[in-house]
Amino acid sequence: MRLAIITGGSKGLGLALCQQFEERGYRVLEFSRTAPHAYSVRADLSAPEAYAQVVAKAIAPLDADHLEELVVINNAGTLAPIGPASRQSRSAVLANLNTNFTSAILGLTELIGKFQHAPCRKVLANISSGAAHKGYAGWSLYCASKAGMEGFVRALAIEQQLERHPFIPVNVNPGVIDTEMQALIRDAAVADFPEVERFIRRKHEGALVAPERVAMAVLQILASPSLASGGGYETSATAG
């Protein structure tokens, strides 16, 4: 069995990834709040402990010893709330960091523990962002969590080198995708996100890439036999 486990597969890039893995004959397991697919598991990443329990229960019946290939993609994330961190409620800050960082790590550690001893090829990909490397006013929570996840993956790659059957952890920057997150950015007030006009121009100029094209590029990266553990990759998908 070739297995793909994807978070945030209800829309956007996550949905396109689920569809393309399924088309290629993978068994797909998807975690999201809306759980729209037959292979979905309903999970709320804003509640980390409950989310980890959901993941553990969902993967418990899977037979790690008979896997031919495993691909784990941490894709779920939220940009909200946009605006200065000093103006956000405690609950909004926690919801963002829990979804983007704490639950992501808890879910991945559950998956690693379950499949660590599986002798097949195992890729663990974190869908990152340029925001992991550049600060944006109004995105401080998102930037922090994206940077933190990249650091986690790089350290995880070093840990995996000590394992008999290691995962190959990588960070993948998918570029600028035409998704609901981009629509949320364009609707932001200038006071909350001073660069909003630049993102509006991107849409008008056709600079956003369709999720399907980006998903295809991600699959090509992850399938490469030269994939480097701990590496950072960017998709080559472009608009037009």
GROMACS .gro file of C-alpha atoms in nm:
model
  240
    1MET     CA    1   0.000   0.000   0.000
    2ARG     CA    2   0.116   0.348  -0.087
    3LEU     CA    3  -0.023   0.589   0.170
    4ALA     CA    4  -0.053   0.970   0.165
    5ILE     CA    5  -0.153   1.148   0.486
    6ILE     CA    6  -0.245   1.513   0.436
    7THR     CA    7  -0.373   1.784   0.669
    8GLY     CA    8  -0.597   2.064   0.545
    9GLY     CA    9  -0.716   1.878   0.237
   10SER     CA   10  -1.063   2.025   0.217
   11LYS     CA   11  -0.973   2.313  -0.018
   12GLY     CA   12  -0.694   2.491  -0.198
   13LEU     CA   13  -0.356   2.325  -0.229
   14GLY     CA   14  -0.450   2.051   0.020
   15LEU     CA   15  -0.751   1.950  -0.188
   16ALA     CA   16  -0.543   1.941  -0.505
   17LEU     CA   17  -0.280   1.728  -0.332
   18CYS     CA   18  -0.542   1.480  -0.212
   19GLN     CA   19  -0.691   1.450  -0.559
   20GLN     CA   20  -0.357   1.398  -0.730
   21PHE     CA   21  -0.235   1.137  -0.485
   22GLU     CA   22  -0.566   0.952  -0.521
   23GLU     CA   23  -0.536   0.965  -0.901
   24ARG     CA   24  -0.192   0.806  -0.870
   25GLY     CA   25  -0.326   0.510  -0.676
   26TYR     CA   26  -0.235   0.614  -0.322
   27ARG     CA   27  -0.461   0.547  -0.029
   28VAL     CA   28  -0.530   0.894   0.112
   29LEU     CA   29  -0.602   0.989   0.472
   30GLU     CA   30  -0.700   1.353   0.523
   31PHE     CA   31  -0.747   1.558   0.841
   32SER     CA   32  -0.951   1.879   0.842
   33ARG     CA   33  -1.227   2.057   1.029
   34THR     CA   34  -1.485   2.003   0.754
   35ALA     CA   35  -1.373   1.650   0.654
   36PRO     CA   36  -1.537   1.657   0.308
   37HIS     CA   37  -1.398   1.335   0.160
   38ALA     CA   38  -1.478   0.970   0.212
   39TYR     CA   39  -1.120   0.932   0.337
   40SER     CA   40  -1.137   1.237   0.565
   41VAL     CA   41  -1.117   1.249   0.945
   42ARG     CA   42  -1.281   1.543   1.120
   43ALA     CA   43  -1.025   1.726   1.332
   44ASP     CA   44  -0.990   2.072   1.483
   45LEU     CA   45  -0.626   2.181   1.486
   46SER     CA   46  -0.702   2.476   1.713
   47ALA     CA   47  -0.738   2.222   1.999
   48PRO     CA   48  -0.397   2.048   2.006
   49GLU     CA   49  -0.448   1.769   2.261
   50ALA     CA   50  -0.782   1.666   2.113
   51TYR     CA   51  -0.632   1.680   1.765
   52ALA     CA   52  -0.342   1.453   1.861
   53GLN     CA   53  -0.589   1.201   2.002
   54VAL     CA   54  -0.788   1.206   1.678
   55VAL     CA   55  -0.474   1.142   1.474
   56ALA     CA   56  -0.362   0.859   1.701
   57LYS     CA   57  -0.703   0.689   1.680
   58ALA     CA   58  -0.723   0.726   1.301
   59ILE     CA   59  -0.383   0.572   1.231
   60ALA     CA   60  -0.402   0.295   1.493
   61PRO     CA   61  -0.552   0.034   1.253
   62LEU     CA   62  -0.294   0.097   0.978
   63ASP     CA   63  -0.035  -0.175   0.924
   64ALA     CA   64   0.303  -0.003   0.917
   65ASP     CA   65   0.485  -0.323   0.824
   66HIS     CA   66   0.315  -0.359   0.487
   67LEU     CA   67   0.358  -0.009   0.350
   68GLU     CA   68   0.529   0.032   0.014
   69GLU     CA   69   0.561   0.410   0.051
   70LEU     CA   70   0.447   0.680   0.293
   71VAL     CA   71   0.406   1.052   0.224
   72VAL     CA   72   0.303   1.281   0.509
   73ILE     CA   73   0.220   1.643   0.420
   74ASN     CA   74   0.164   1.909   0.684
   75ASN     CA   75  -0.047   2.155   0.486
   76ALA     CA   76  -0.317   2.285   0.720
   77GLY     CA   77  -0.276   2.644   0.831
   78THR     CA   78  -0.444   2.976   0.892
   79LEU     CA   79  -0.341   3.335   0.836
   80ALA     CA   80  -0.612   3.477   1.060
   81PRO     CA   81  -0.608   3.698   1.252
   82ILE     CA   82  -0.445   3.959   1.030
   83GLY     CA   83  -0.330   4.272   1.209
   84PRO     CA   84  -0.085   4.379   1.479
   85ALA     CA   85  -0.036   4.112   1.745
   86SER     CA   86  -0.089   4.373   2.017
   87ARG     CA   87  -0.450   4.415   1.903
   88GLN     CA   88  -0.541   4.046   1.903
   89SER     CA   89  -0.727   3.865   2.178
   90ARG     CA   90  -0.551   3.591   2.369
   91SER     CA   91  -0.787   3.334   2.224
   92ALA     CA   92  -0.714   3.449   1.867
   93VAL     CA   93  -0.338   3.430   1.923
   94LEU     CA   94  -0.366   3.082   2.071
   95ALA     CA   95  -0.596   2.961   1.793
   96ASN     CA   96  -0.345   3.071   1.529
   97LEU     CA   97  -0.038   2.926   1.697
   98ASN     CA   98  -0.217   2.605   1.795
   99THR     CA   99  -0.334   2.546   1.439
  100ASN     CA  100  -0.014   2.639   1.260
  101PHE     CA  101   0.246   2.514   1.506
  102THR     CA  102   0.146   2.318   1.816
  103SER     CA  103  -0.105   2.083   1.654
  104ALA     CA  104   0.115   2.043   1.349
  105ILE     CA  105   0.400   1.918   1.565
  106LEU     CA  106   0.178   1.698   1.782
  107GLY     CA  107   0.020   1.537   1.476
  108LEU     CA  108   0.354   1.478   1.308
  109THR     CA  109   0.505   1.322   1.619
  110GLU     CA  110   0.210   1.081   1.639
  111LEU     CA  111   0.267   0.983   1.277
  112ILE     CA  112   0.642   0.948   1.314
  113GLY     CA  113   0.600   0.728   1.621
  114LYS     CA  114   0.353   0.504   1.441
  115PHE     CA  115   0.558   0.457   1.123
  116GLN     CA  116   0.917   0.500   1.242
  117HIS     CA  117   1.002   0.133   1.204
  118ALA     CA  118   0.837   0.088   0.864
  119PRO     CA  119   1.119  -0.003   0.622
  120CYS     CA  120   0.969   0.173   0.317
  121ARG     CA  121   1.051   0.514   0.171
  122LYS     CA  122   0.893   0.776   0.400
  123VAL     CA  123   0.871   1.144   0.313
  124LEU     CA  124   0.749   1.409   0.555
  125ALA     CA  125   0.684   1.745   0.388
  126ASN     CA  126   0.599   2.071   0.561
  127ILE     CA  127   0.423   2.319   0.333
  128SER     CA  128   0.595   2.642   0.424
  129SER     CA  129   0.585   3.000   0.297
  130GLY     CA  130   0.805   3.294   0.215
  131ALA     CA  131   0.670   3.431   0.543
  132ALA     CA  132   0.902   3.187   0.721
  133HIS     CA  133   1.195   3.403   0.609
  134LYS     CA  134   1.049   3.753   0.577
  135GLY     CA  135   0.848   3.954   0.826
  136TYR     CA  136   0.520   4.116   0.724
  137ALA     CA  137   0.337   4.375   0.930
  138GLY     CA  138   0.006   4.218   1.030
  139TRP     CA  139   0.129   3.862   0.985
  140SER     CA  140   0.348   3.826   1.294
  141LEU     CA  141   0.172   3.510   1.418
  142TYR     CA  142   0.179   3.344   1.076
  143CYS     CA  143   0.543   3.437   1.019
  144ALA     CA  144   0.641   3.303   1.361
  145SER     CA  145   0.465   2.970   1.315
  146LYS     CA  146   0.598   2.917   0.962
  147ALA     CA  147   0.953   2.991   1.075
  148GLY     CA  148   0.909   2.762   1.374
  149MET     CA  149   0.786   2.473   1.160
  150GLU     CA  150   1.082   2.507   0.926
  151GLY     CA  151   1.316   2.488   1.225
  152PHE     CA  152   1.133   2.184   1.357
  153VAL     CA  153   1.170   2.003   1.025
  154ARG     CA  154   1.541   2.082   0.996
  155ALA     CA  155   1.606   1.950   1.348
  156LEU     CA  156   1.382   1.649   1.284
  157ALA     CA  157   1.592   1.563   0.980
  158ILE     CA  158   1.903   1.546   1.199
  159GLU     CA  159   1.722   1.323   1.449
  160GLN     CA  160   1.607   1.094   1.170
  161GLN     CA  161   1.964   1.033   1.057
  162LEU     CA  162   2.004   0.830   1.377
  163GLU     CA  163   1.714   0.599   1.290
  164ARG     CA  164   1.741   0.266   1.111
  165HIS     CA  165   1.444   0.348   0.889
  166PRO     CA  166   1.443   0.727   0.871
  167PHE     CA  167   1.186   0.965   0.738
  168ILE     CA  168   1.299   1.224   0.484
  169PRO     CA  169   1.173   1.554   0.631
  170VAL     CA  170   1.169   1.856   0.397
  171ASN     CA  171   1.026   2.207   0.378
  172VAL     CA  172   0.846   2.308   0.058
  173ASN     CA  173   0.762   2.668  -0.030
  174PRO     CA  174   0.471   2.643  -0.277
  175GLY     CA  175   0.485   3.004  -0.392
  176VAL     CA  176   0.182   3.230  -0.435
  177ILE     CA  177  -0.131   3.023  -0.495
  178ASP     CA  178  -0.480   3.132  -0.599
  179THR     CA  179  -0.665   3.023  -0.284
  180GLU     CA  180  -0.908   3.151  -0.023
  181MET     CA  181  -0.610   3.266   0.185
  182GLN     CA  182  -0.516   3.509  -0.091
  183ALA     CA  183  -0.875   3.635  -0.097
  184LEU     CA  184  -0.856   3.692   0.278
  185ILE     CA  185  -0.537   3.894   0.229
  186ARG     CA  186  -0.696   4.112  -0.040
  187ASP     CA  187  -0.990   4.188   0.190
  188ALA     CA  188  -0.764   4.309   0.473
  189ALA     CA  189  -0.768   4.674   0.578
  190VAL     CA  190  -0.453   4.874   0.512
  191ALA     CA  191  -0.430   4.942   0.885
  192ASP     CA  192  -0.406   4.567   0.946
  193PHE     CA  193  -0.189   4.478   0.646
  194PRO     CA  194  -0.002   4.770   0.488
  195GLU     CA  195   0.106   4.567   0.181
  196VAL     CA  196  -0.250   4.475   0.078
  197GLU     CA  197  -0.237   4.674  -0.249
  198ARG     CA  198   0.059   4.469  -0.373
  199PHE     CA  199  -0.140   4.148  -0.322
  200ILE     CA  200  -0.443   4.295  -0.498
  201ARG     CA  201  -0.219   4.376  -0.798
  202ARG     CA  202  -0.092   4.018  -0.803
  203LYS     CA  203  -0.446   3.894  -0.858
  204HIS     CA  204  -0.522   4.151  -1.128
  205GLU     CA  205  -0.194   4.076  -1.307
  206GLY     CA  206  -0.255   3.699  -1.310
  207ALA     CA  207   0.044   3.629  -1.089
  208LEU     CA  208  -0.132   3.368  -0.876
  209VAL     CA  209  -0.088   3.001  -0.963
  210ALA     CA  210  -0.372   2.746  -0.968
  211PRO     CA  211  -0.358   2.495  -0.678
  212GLU     CA  212  -0.360   2.203  -0.923
  213ARG     CA  213  -0.039   2.319  -1.089
  214VAL     CA  214   0.134   2.375  -0.757
  215ALA     CA  215   0.024   2.033  -0.630
  216MET     CA  216   0.173   1.869  -0.938
  217ALA     CA  217   0.502   2.051  -0.874
  218VAL     CA  218   0.500   1.943  -0.508
  219LEU     CA  219   0.449   1.579  -0.606
  220GLN     CA  220   0.740   1.600  -0.848
  221ILE     CA  221   0.966   1.738  -0.576
  222LEU     CA  222   0.869   1.471  -0.323
  223ALA     CA  223   0.911   1.188  -0.574
  224SER     CA  224   1.268   1.284  -0.659
  225PRO     CA  225   1.520   1.012  -0.572
  226SER     CA  226   1.767   1.286  -0.478
  227LEU     CA  227   1.537   1.444  -0.219
  228ALA     CA  228   1.764   1.570   0.060
  229SER     CA  229   1.664   1.520   0.422
  230GLY     CA  230   1.623   1.859   0.589
  231GLY     CA  231   1.626   2.037   0.255
  232GLY     CA  232   1.422   2.339   0.156
  233TYR     CA  233   1.250   2.335  -0.183
  234GLU     CA  234   1.048   2.575  -0.395
  235THR     CA  235   0.798   2.476  -0.662
  236SER     CA  236   0.871   2.573  -1.020
  237ALA     CA  237   0.503   2.633  -1.097
  238THR     CA  238   0.434   2.975  -1.250
  239ALA     CA  239   0.124   3.165  -1.349
  240GLY     CA  240   0.000   3.178  -1.707
   0.00000   0.00000   0.00000
